[in-house]
Amino acid sequence: MTEFRDIRLPEGLCADTEKWLEGKFDSLESFLVVLLQEITKNDGRKFDEAEQQLVEQRLKDLGYM
Amino acid sequence: MNKSSLVLVTVDCLRADRIGSAGPRLSVTPTLDALAQESAVFSDAIVTGAPTYFSFPGIFASRHALTLGRDLLGIAPGEVTLPVVMRDAGYRTAGFTAGNPYLTDRYGYDQGFGEFHDFMDAPAQIAATAADEPGSQFNRLLAKMSRATTVTAAAYDELYFWYCQWRSANDKSLDELRRYPAADVIVRKASTWLNEVKSDRFFLWIHLMDPHHPYYPPQEALRSVGASEIDGRRARFLNSFWNRGDIGARRLQSFREEIISLYDAGVYWADRQIGSLVSTLKKLGLWDETILVATADHGEEFLEHGARYHSPENLPEQLLRVPLLIRAPGQMPQRIAETFSLLHLAPTLLQGLGLKSPSNFQGHACWQAVRDGTYVAETAISECLDSCNNPLHIEDRMLPRLLAVRDGKLKLVIRFANKTEQLYDLSTDPNERMPLPADAMPEQRRRLWKTAAAHLTKAEQSRNLEFSVRARVRELQYSNFGGKELTLSQA
């Protein structure tokens, strides 16, 4: 991770979160990185797409589409 | 506005054929049999998925488990469910569940309940077997060496099982061995609550675990189903043997009848405590103003297709068909033979109470149609993630779907993992022994595939990113962020 982007967050929310994070994460930034990584990984949509494709193919095979 | 209250009883693992004299055995459900005489009884009620974690979103939120994506297990934070609607309509609400770890606040099942007790803190009597204990160094070496050939591996597994039985032999009672609070514990708690809220309208949900494995019913229940010879020691052996993963169905068969007796005793005990709950409602003068619903989250397999318990490795009728009876004051008893998906249960109950269903419900209200005798069966869809036995972590849920589409007596099962399908005609093959040939019933097959396609499209369109993010954050909180305490540079 070499490039960074600045984002703006409400000061009060940052302060509250930092207080909540005390002892768990070393900074608000590290917490947000982990949070965003966790939320965006394991995306099940690739399964949905594959399943949709299989169904469409089967319908074609059955002469429906 | 209807002034009725609502009691929803769900019994884990309760098969449809265990109710009344549906099977060849004596009835183990005298309470439900008696209630059936004054209820709408649905003889072809189908769950929206199995096991519990793929079924309950259908019952509570009127949606299929995967509708909001694989990243969401249970009820989404903020999702509008049956208890939420009831609470918002001014009902007093309470949920008491017998220690099913998937029906807890962790998965959103407390939402909408003023009082919620999942009994996860109950002192579980863990029947530790020697097989669970860490083996000695010598044993580990022996186990490793035995894997050299299938013969030595089988011999080792056999000897080790019997060694464990000998080593861990004890005389614990069934009550000491039980893993979940028995139904009487849950019903007692519910009855206390009913006494507190008796002057208000209420929604009570109880979830009973007595038929769930490991099968350790009360001794009294075993006596009542004619299996008094099974004591704690025998039940422990039977459960251990039934749980063996190293032997085939043929050897397991030799203990099947005794296992079913244990299961039946669990069903009997749940049924008897439902009777106790009904007595409480009558004693408190609430019975004539209470709708009572009894159903299950899924059934149970006893080797009919080679499998045990209720693993989502297949979607046979033994898992998908459940009992459903709705008893409402002033309603005539009815028998509904048409297929009824539990997707429609929550909106149907809300209509019976004179309440409007929220827009996120995918099922629709059938109360009026059932009462008028104009209910027409619709296609029922059940789904799960193929062989997902441990959905706790999101990475373990990244699996392909297993989908069953039921239209009357036709049933199409699609296994996306290996791109195979099976079509059954349950009118001629109720036990799903012989899938129809690939070229059989082309029109009907097309129709079922089209229904499957529409279901997937609808699921795709129903995605809700906010729910998804909230659920992921909830999961992270419960796992303490997976133990991650990364610095920015590490990340």
XYZ file of C-alpha atoms in Angstrom:
556
model
C 0.000 0.000 0.000
C 1.954 2.962 -1.234
C -0.581 5.545 -2.280
C -2.924 7.251 0.144
C -6.017 9.385 -0.082
C -7.209 11.965 2.406
C -10.790 11.647 3.530
C -12.777 14.004 5.720
C -14.660 12.771 8.763
C -16.554 14.629 11.490
C -14.176 15.524 14.304
C -16.574 14.400 17.045
C -17.033 10.995 15.448
C -13.254 10.563 15.123
C -12.736 11.486 18.775
C -15.464 9.106 19.947
C -14.088 6.306 17.804
C -10.529 6.850 19.013
C -11.764 6.645 22.568
C -13.629 3.423 21.764
C -10.563 1.998 20.014
C -8.185 2.630 22.869
C -6.009 -0.412 23.405
C -7.431 -2.258 20.412
C -5.999 -0.428 17.422
C -3.038 1.876 17.381
C -4.821 4.538 15.362
C -8.076 5.495 13.747
C -6.446 5.007 10.332
C -5.367 1.435 11.055
C -8.854 0.637 12.332
C -10.506 2.034 9.199
C -8.117 0.141 6.928
C -8.914 -3.156 8.643
C -12.630 -2.374 8.638
C -12.730 -1.533 4.943
C -10.593 -4.538 4.051
C -12.908 -6.842 5.960
C -16.040 -5.354 4.477
C -14.864 -5.542 0.883
C -13.243 -8.975 0.908
C -15.109 -12.259 0.446
C -17.520 -10.820 -2.015
C -20.136 -13.450 -2.760
C -21.268 -11.732 -5.932
C -18.962 -13.854 -8.060
C -21.001 -16.882 -6.995
C -24.247 -15.084 -7.781
C -23.011 -14.223 -11.246
C -21.823 -17.778 -11.953
C -25.148 -19.172 -10.773
C -27.127 -16.736 -12.875
C -25.038 -17.693 -15.911
C -25.605 -21.393 -15.294
C -29.359 -20.896 -15.056
C -29.436 -18.825 -18.236
C -27.364 -21.426 -20.077
C -29.660 -24.184 -18.903
C -32.719 -22.273 -20.045
C -31.069 -21.853 -23.444
C -30.332 -25.588 -23.561
C -33.958 -26.273 -22.770
C -34.964 -24.058 -25.662
C -36.520 -21.404 -23.479
C -34.270 -18.460 -24.297
C -57.923 -3.814 14.799
C -57.889 -7.483 15.783
C -57.315 -7.885 19.486
C -55.685 -11.302 19.284
C -52.276 -12.071 20.643
C -49.854 -14.426 18.929
C -47.815 -17.382 20.163
C -45.305 -18.846 17.728
C -43.789 -22.186 18.699
C -40.917 -23.448 16.586
C -39.434 -26.865 17.257
C -35.963 -27.546 15.933
C -35.633 -30.606 13.656
C -39.312 -31.542 13.813
C -40.224 -33.611 10.766
C -43.683 -33.368 9.235
C -44.195 -37.112 9.505
C -43.771 -37.116 13.272
C -47.074 -35.368 13.822
C -50.143 -37.429 14.540
C -50.501 -40.763 12.909
C -48.788 -39.606 9.720
C -46.239 -42.386 10.162
C -46.526 -46.051 11.014
C -45.781 -45.405 14.673
C -47.923 -44.436 17.578
C -48.367 -40.698 17.779
C -45.774 -38.960 19.909
C -47.575 -35.615 19.614
C -50.903 -35.885 21.475
C -51.021 -32.131 22.138
C -50.488 -31.118 18.515
C -52.916 -33.849 17.408
C -55.588 -32.383 19.655
C -54.807 -28.825 18.513
C -55.047 -29.982 14.905
C -58.735 -30.685 15.501
C -59.328 -26.962 15.890
C -56.641 -25.578 13.547
C -55.749 -24.918 9.966
C -53.344 -27.778 9.295
C -50.930 -27.482 6.370
C -49.821 -30.930 5.322
C -47.292 -29.719 2.756
C -45.521 -26.841 4.508
C -42.043 -26.209 3.108
C -39.189 -24.310 4.746
C -37.220 -21.725 2.772
C -33.917 -23.424 3.581
C -32.160 -25.758 5.987
C -30.707 -25.929 8.570
C -31.683 -23.230 11.102
C -29.469 -20.465 9.705
C -30.899 -20.904 6.207
C -34.457 -21.360 7.402
C -35.241 -18.709 9.981
C -34.903 -15.627 7.738
C -37.895 -17.113 5.904
C -39.949 -17.426 9.077
C -39.051 -14.074 10.640
C -38.262 -11.802 7.702
C -40.247 -13.485 4.928
C -37.197 -13.797 2.699
C -34.791 -16.483 1.608
C -31.560 -16.693 3.554
C -29.346 -15.696 0.626
C -31.527 -12.860 -0.631
C -29.338 -10.257 1.035
C -26.107 -11.987 0.046
C -23.779 -14.606 1.440
C -22.087 -12.022 3.617
C -25.170 -11.736 5.793
C -26.039 -14.499 8.218
C -29.323 -14.262 10.087
C -31.335 -11.059 10.325
C -29.713 -7.832 9.166
C -29.314 -5.068 11.733
C -32.315 -2.821 11.213
C -34.233 -5.322 9.082
C -37.987 -5.272 9.666
C -39.196 -8.667 10.877
C -42.345 -10.177 12.321
C -41.460 -9.271 15.936
C -40.423 -5.756 14.889
C -43.813 -5.164 13.246
C -45.596 -6.554 16.299
C -43.594 -4.415 18.713
C -44.185 -1.303 16.634
C -47.915 -2.092 16.614
C -47.908 -1.947 20.406
C -47.665 -5.618 21.288
C -45.601 -6.775 24.236
C -42.994 -9.098 22.736
C -40.777 -11.854 24.099
C -38.578 -14.566 22.612
C -37.226 -17.580 24.510
C -34.970 -19.923 22.572
C -33.414 -23.086 23.940
C -29.758 -22.408 23.331
C -29.570 -22.591 19.538
C -26.420 -20.550 18.829
C -27.803 -19.322 15.498
C -30.923 -17.834 17.088
C -29.199 -15.238 19.216
C -28.597 -11.500 19.245
C -25.401 -12.190 17.330
C -27.554 -12.930 14.284
C -30.237 -10.344 14.969
C -32.900 -12.628 16.396
C -33.396 -10.400 19.425
C -34.612 -7.550 17.204
C -38.163 -6.541 18.007
C -38.338 -8.364 21.324
C -38.866 -6.442 24.523
C -37.611 -9.475 26.387
C -35.260 -11.978 24.817
C -33.533 -14.917 26.419
C -31.489 -17.290 24.261
C -30.379 -19.577 27.119
C -26.855 -19.568 25.746
C -25.662 -18.914 29.271
C -27.396 -22.012 30.629
C -24.907 -24.438 32.144
C -24.663 -26.824 29.220
C -23.930 -30.373 30.196
C -21.221 -31.210 27.760
C -20.976 -34.916 27.201
C -17.274 -34.952 26.607
C -16.140 -38.176 25.081
C -12.687 -39.528 25.146
C -12.711 -39.081 21.402
C -12.825 -35.336 22.013
C -9.853 -35.387 24.303
C -6.422 -34.690 22.931
C -4.802 -38.000 22.181
C -1.515 -39.048 23.605
C 1.616 -38.700 21.580
C 1.688 -42.462 21.064
C -1.896 -42.492 19.922
C -1.268 -39.693 17.442
C 1.661 -41.622 16.034
C -0.454 -44.762 15.827
C -3.247 -42.883 14.085
C -0.792 -41.467 11.567
C 0.729 -44.857 10.856
C -2.679 -46.493 10.488
C -3.439 -44.240 7.503
C -0.920 -46.211 5.431
C -3.677 -48.480 4.098
C -7.470 -48.390 4.172
C -7.555 -51.678 6.095
C -5.288 -50.462 8.892
C -7.092 -47.118 8.979
C -10.473 -48.833 9.381
C -9.053 -51.165 12.036
C -7.575 -48.237 13.942
C -10.836 -46.220 13.784
C -12.823 -49.197 15.017
C -10.487 -49.955 17.901
C -10.223 -46.306 18.840
C -14.006 -45.873 18.954
C -14.414 -48.828 21.321
C -11.423 -47.730 23.385
C -13.085 -44.324 23.801
C -16.333 -45.982 24.812
C -14.542 -48.043 27.454
C -12.393 -45.199 28.696
C -15.158 -42.653 29.020
C -17.796 -45.001 30.401
C -19.752 -43.366 33.186
C -23.210 -43.403 34.624
C -24.346 -39.894 33.865
C -28.077 -39.442 33.657
C -29.839 -38.183 30.559
C -30.418 -34.887 32.343
C -26.686 -34.524 32.941
C -25.849 -35.383 29.347
C -28.335 -33.003 27.723
C -26.794 -30.091 25.785
C -29.813 -27.798 25.578
C -32.374 -26.620 28.102
C -35.356 -28.978 27.870
C -38.722 -27.625 26.753
C -40.089 -27.442 30.292
C -37.398 -24.866 31.155
C -38.363 -22.674 28.201
C -42.089 -23.023 28.758
C -41.740 -22.216 32.451
C -39.932 -18.990 31.550
C -42.545 -18.166 28.916
C -45.381 -18.848 31.337
C -43.903 -16.472 33.895
C -43.713 -13.785 31.224
C -47.291 -14.451 30.092
C -48.443 -13.943 33.638
C -46.748 -10.530 33.648
C -48.259 -9.327 30.366
C -51.648 -10.996 30.520
C -53.543 -7.730 30.417
C -51.822 -6.598 27.201
C -51.703 -7.900 23.657
C -48.549 -9.877 23.168
C -46.334 -11.816 20.781
C -44.527 -14.755 22.303
C -41.975 -16.856 20.416
C -40.491 -20.008 21.891
C -37.982 -22.210 20.124
C -37.570 -25.734 21.497
C -34.517 -27.905 20.903
C -35.581 -31.253 22.365
C -35.505 -33.242 19.095
C -32.061 -31.857 18.195
C -29.002 -34.094 18.418
C -27.254 -35.191 20.518
C -30.436 -36.955 21.488
C -30.775 -36.901 25.270
C -34.480 -36.690 26.107
C -35.816 -36.915 29.675
C -36.140 -40.505 30.934
C -39.832 -39.867 31.456
C -40.238 -39.084 27.752
C -38.467 -42.308 26.806
C -40.864 -44.252 29.016
C -43.789 -42.564 27.303
C -42.653 -43.592 23.827
C -42.022 -47.170 24.930
C -38.218 -46.989 25.108
C -37.671 -47.072 28.856
C -34.807 -49.527 28.456
C -32.577 -46.725 27.129
C -30.728 -45.070 29.992
C -28.020 -42.417 30.036
C -25.212 -44.867 29.377
C -26.996 -46.450 26.423
C -28.040 -43.067 25.002
C -24.477 -41.879 25.210
C -23.236 -44.913 23.321
C -25.961 -44.552 20.699
C -25.162 -40.883 20.128
C -21.450 -41.603 19.857
C -21.995 -44.445 17.415
C -24.494 -42.451 15.343
C -21.979 -39.635 15.110
C -19.202 -41.821 13.683
C -17.807 -40.507 10.446
C -15.644 -43.511 9.705
C -18.343 -46.076 8.938
C -21.005 -46.415 6.306
C -24.781 -46.296 6.428
C -25.113 -50.082 6.590
C -23.457 -50.301 9.999
C -25.234 -47.208 11.256
C -28.539 -48.813 10.308
C -28.203 -51.316 13.127
C -28.842 -48.539 15.690
C -31.280 -46.471 13.637
C -34.414 -47.609 15.452
C -33.000 -46.789 18.864
C -31.827 -43.390 17.620
C -35.319 -42.700 16.289
C -36.728 -43.653 19.692
C -34.464 -41.053 21.287
C -35.553 -38.478 18.704
C -39.236 -39.372 19.144
C -38.888 -38.951 22.889
C -37.522 -35.447 22.270
C -40.506 -34.690 20.036
C -42.844 -36.080 22.694
C -41.292 -33.876 25.365
C -41.590 -30.748 23.238
C -45.202 -31.629 22.465
C -46.027 -32.199 26.115
C -44.609 -28.830 27.091
C -46.609 -27.148 24.320
C -49.576 -28.690 26.124
C -48.383 -27.080 29.323
C -48.155 -23.722 27.544
C -51.718 -24.092 26.250
C -52.859 -24.875 29.806
C -51.204 -21.693 31.036
C -52.909 -19.650 28.321
C -56.254 -21.142 29.310
C -55.637 -20.650 33.011
C -54.797 -16.986 32.428
C -57.932 -16.532 30.343
C -55.903 -15.773 27.214
C -56.718 -18.805 25.075
C -59.802 -17.334 23.441
C -57.832 -14.315 22.266
C -54.637 -16.001 21.161
C -53.526 -17.320 17.799
C -51.161 -20.248 18.297
C -48.825 -21.385 15.547
C -46.644 -24.489 15.699
C -44.028 -25.286 13.094
C -40.367 -26.200 12.656
C -37.258 -24.735 11.086
C -36.430 -27.991 9.252
C -36.708 -31.739 9.619
C -34.152 -34.427 10.323
C -32.635 -37.285 8.327
C -32.210 -40.829 9.519
C -30.252 -42.373 6.626
C -33.178 -42.202 4.178
C -30.668 -40.865 1.671
C -27.577 -41.980 3.533
C -27.271 -38.851 5.678
C -27.865 -38.133 9.364
C -28.970 -34.991 11.207
C -29.764 -31.971 8.993
C -26.664 -31.039 7.112
C -27.285 -28.935 3.977
C -25.639 -31.479 1.713
C -28.917 -32.234 0.082
C -32.459 -30.874 0.263
C -34.645 -33.959 0.649
C -38.256 -33.827 1.791
C -37.192 -35.132 5.208
C -35.504 -31.761 5.727
C -37.824 -29.443 3.855
C -41.294 -30.600 4.899
C -42.328 -29.469 8.351
C -45.507 -29.437 10.392
C -47.540 -26.252 10.356
C -50.718 -25.674 12.244
C -52.410 -22.388 12.945
C -55.043 -22.325 15.640
C -57.096 -19.145 15.796
C -60.072 -18.401 18.017
C -63.327 -18.724 16.155
C -61.761 -20.303 13.079
C -63.090 -23.540 11.672
C -60.612 -26.412 11.450
C -59.223 -26.940 7.971
C -56.881 -29.272 6.106
C -54.719 -27.561 3.491
C -53.040 -30.111 1.248
C -51.567 -27.573 -1.171
C -47.923 -26.596 -0.833
C -47.364 -23.672 1.520
C -43.956 -22.034 1.754
C -43.032 -20.663 5.169
C -42.000 -17.551 3.214
C -45.677 -16.619 3.497
C -46.053 -17.377 7.197
C -45.169 -13.959 8.652
C -47.368 -11.920 6.255
C -50.169 -14.443 6.711
C -50.047 -14.097 10.486
C -49.924 -10.310 10.261
C -53.020 -10.337 8.082
C -54.736 -12.551 10.647
C -53.947 -9.915 13.253
C -55.146 -7.084 11.041
C -51.620 -5.710 10.563
C -49.930 -4.654 7.343
C -46.812 -6.428 6.141
C -43.706 -4.310 5.607
C -42.552 -3.766 2.039
C -39.404 -5.866 2.498
C -41.408 -9.088 3.005
C -41.214 -11.267 -0.080
C -44.029 -13.609 0.819
C -47.620 -12.572 0.823
C -50.585 -12.821 3.139
C -52.719 -15.936 2.722
C -54.885 -15.726 5.848
C -57.982 -14.580 4.020
C -57.547 -17.041 1.161
C -57.033 -19.947 3.545
C -60.109 -18.944 5.529
C -62.198 -18.562 2.373
C -60.950 -21.839 0.957
C -59.503 -20.037 -2.078
C -55.823 -20.558 -1.252
C -53.898 -21.671 -4.331
C -50.490 -23.246 -3.937
C -47.471 -21.453 -5.313
C -44.020 -22.648 -6.177
C -41.904 -23.076 -3.058
C -38.196 -22.390 -3.167
C -35.699 -23.661 -0.613
C -32.027 -22.835 -0.675
C -28.812 -23.201 1.242
C -25.099 -23.030 0.678
C -23.927 -26.441 -0.417
C -22.543 -28.427 2.544
C -22.146 -25.291 4.660
C -22.042 -26.816 8.123
C -20.118 -24.064 9.812
C -21.268 -20.646 8.624
C -19.740 -18.719 11.501
C -17.021 -17.041 9.445
C -17.779 -15.300 6.200
C -15.018 -17.081 4.308
C -16.749 -20.380 5.118
C -19.897 -19.071 3.468
C -18.300 -18.454 0.094
C -19.869 -21.582 -1.340
C -22.214 -22.308 -4.232
C -25.950 -22.583 -3.746
C -28.034 -25.702 -3.485
C -31.539 -24.876 -4.651
C -34.806 -26.804 -4.585
C -37.857 -25.666 -6.536
C -41.133 -27.342 -5.596
C -44.153 -26.969 -7.794
C -46.928 -29.229 -6.593
C -45.512 -32.710 -6.672
C -42.636 -31.833 -8.968
C -39.316 -30.981 -7.401
C -36.183 -29.766 -9.130
C -32.935 -29.787 -7.166
C -30.072 -27.767 -8.652
C -26.570 -28.307 -7.342
C -24.554 -25.372 -8.624
C -21.279 -26.813 -7.286
C -21.139 -29.491 -9.957
C -23.782 -28.097 -12.318
C -26.138 -31.021 -11.902
C -29.880 -31.249 -11.526
C -32.430 -33.797 -10.402
C -36.101 -33.713 -11.180
C -38.443 -35.792 -9.021
C -42.109 -36.565 -9.345
C -43.111 -36.885 -5.711
C -46.518 -38.278 -6.603
C -44.891 -41.460 -7.898
C -41.596 -41.220 -6.026
C -42.285 -39.608 -2.635
C -38.975 -40.829 -1.214
C -36.922 -39.283 -4.033
C -35.274 -42.534 -4.985
C -35.283 -42.162 -8.761
C -34.699 -38.818 -10.486
C -36.588 -38.603 -13.744
C -34.573 -39.101 -16.940
C -32.950 -35.949 -18.310
C -35.409 -35.752 -21.200
C -38.521 -36.324 -19.097
C -41.155 -33.622 -18.666
C -39.369 -30.928 -20.728
C -42.147 -28.351 -20.328
C -42.336 -28.744 -16.565
C -38.570 -28.774 -16.297
C -38.365 -25.511 -18.217
C -40.954 -23.954 -15.950
C -39.024 -24.935 -12.819
C -35.758 -23.608 -14.257
C -37.503 -20.381 -15.143
C -38.678 -20.079 -11.548
C -35.100 -20.647 -10.387
C -33.878 -17.919 -12.749
C -36.496 -15.478 -11.476
C -35.520 -16.286 -7.904
C -31.847 -15.517 -8.547
C -32.702 -12.295 -10.357
C -34.954 -11.184 -7.518
C -32.230 -11.954 -4.996
C -29.769 -9.890 -7.017
C -32.195 -6.971 -7.116
C -32.912 -7.206 -3.395
C -29.338 -6.624 -2.320
C -29.089 -3.902 0.299
C -25.595 -2.562 0.781
C -26.430 -0.862 4.057
C -27.743 -4.111 5.556
C -24.705 -5.888 4.221
C -22.241 -3.418 5.747
C -24.071 -3.368 9.073
C -24.091 -7.162 9.191
C -20.397 -7.333 8.383
C -19.595 -4.840 11.111
C -21.734 -6.841 13.561
C -19.822 -9.969 12.617
C -16.507 -8.192 13.084
C -17.539 -6.913 16.482
C -18.450 -10.391 17.648
C -15.166 -11.807 16.405
C -13.299 -8.911 18.014
C -12.188 -7.925 14.543
C -10.775 -11.385 14.024
C -8.159 -10.638 16.623
C -6.643 -8.113 14.231
C -4.802 -5.224 15.731
C -2.913 -4.083 12.702
C -0.895 -0.981 12.301
C -1.235 0.993 9.123
C 2.128 -0.170 7.832
C 1.220 -3.823 8.400
C -2.092 -3.331 6.647
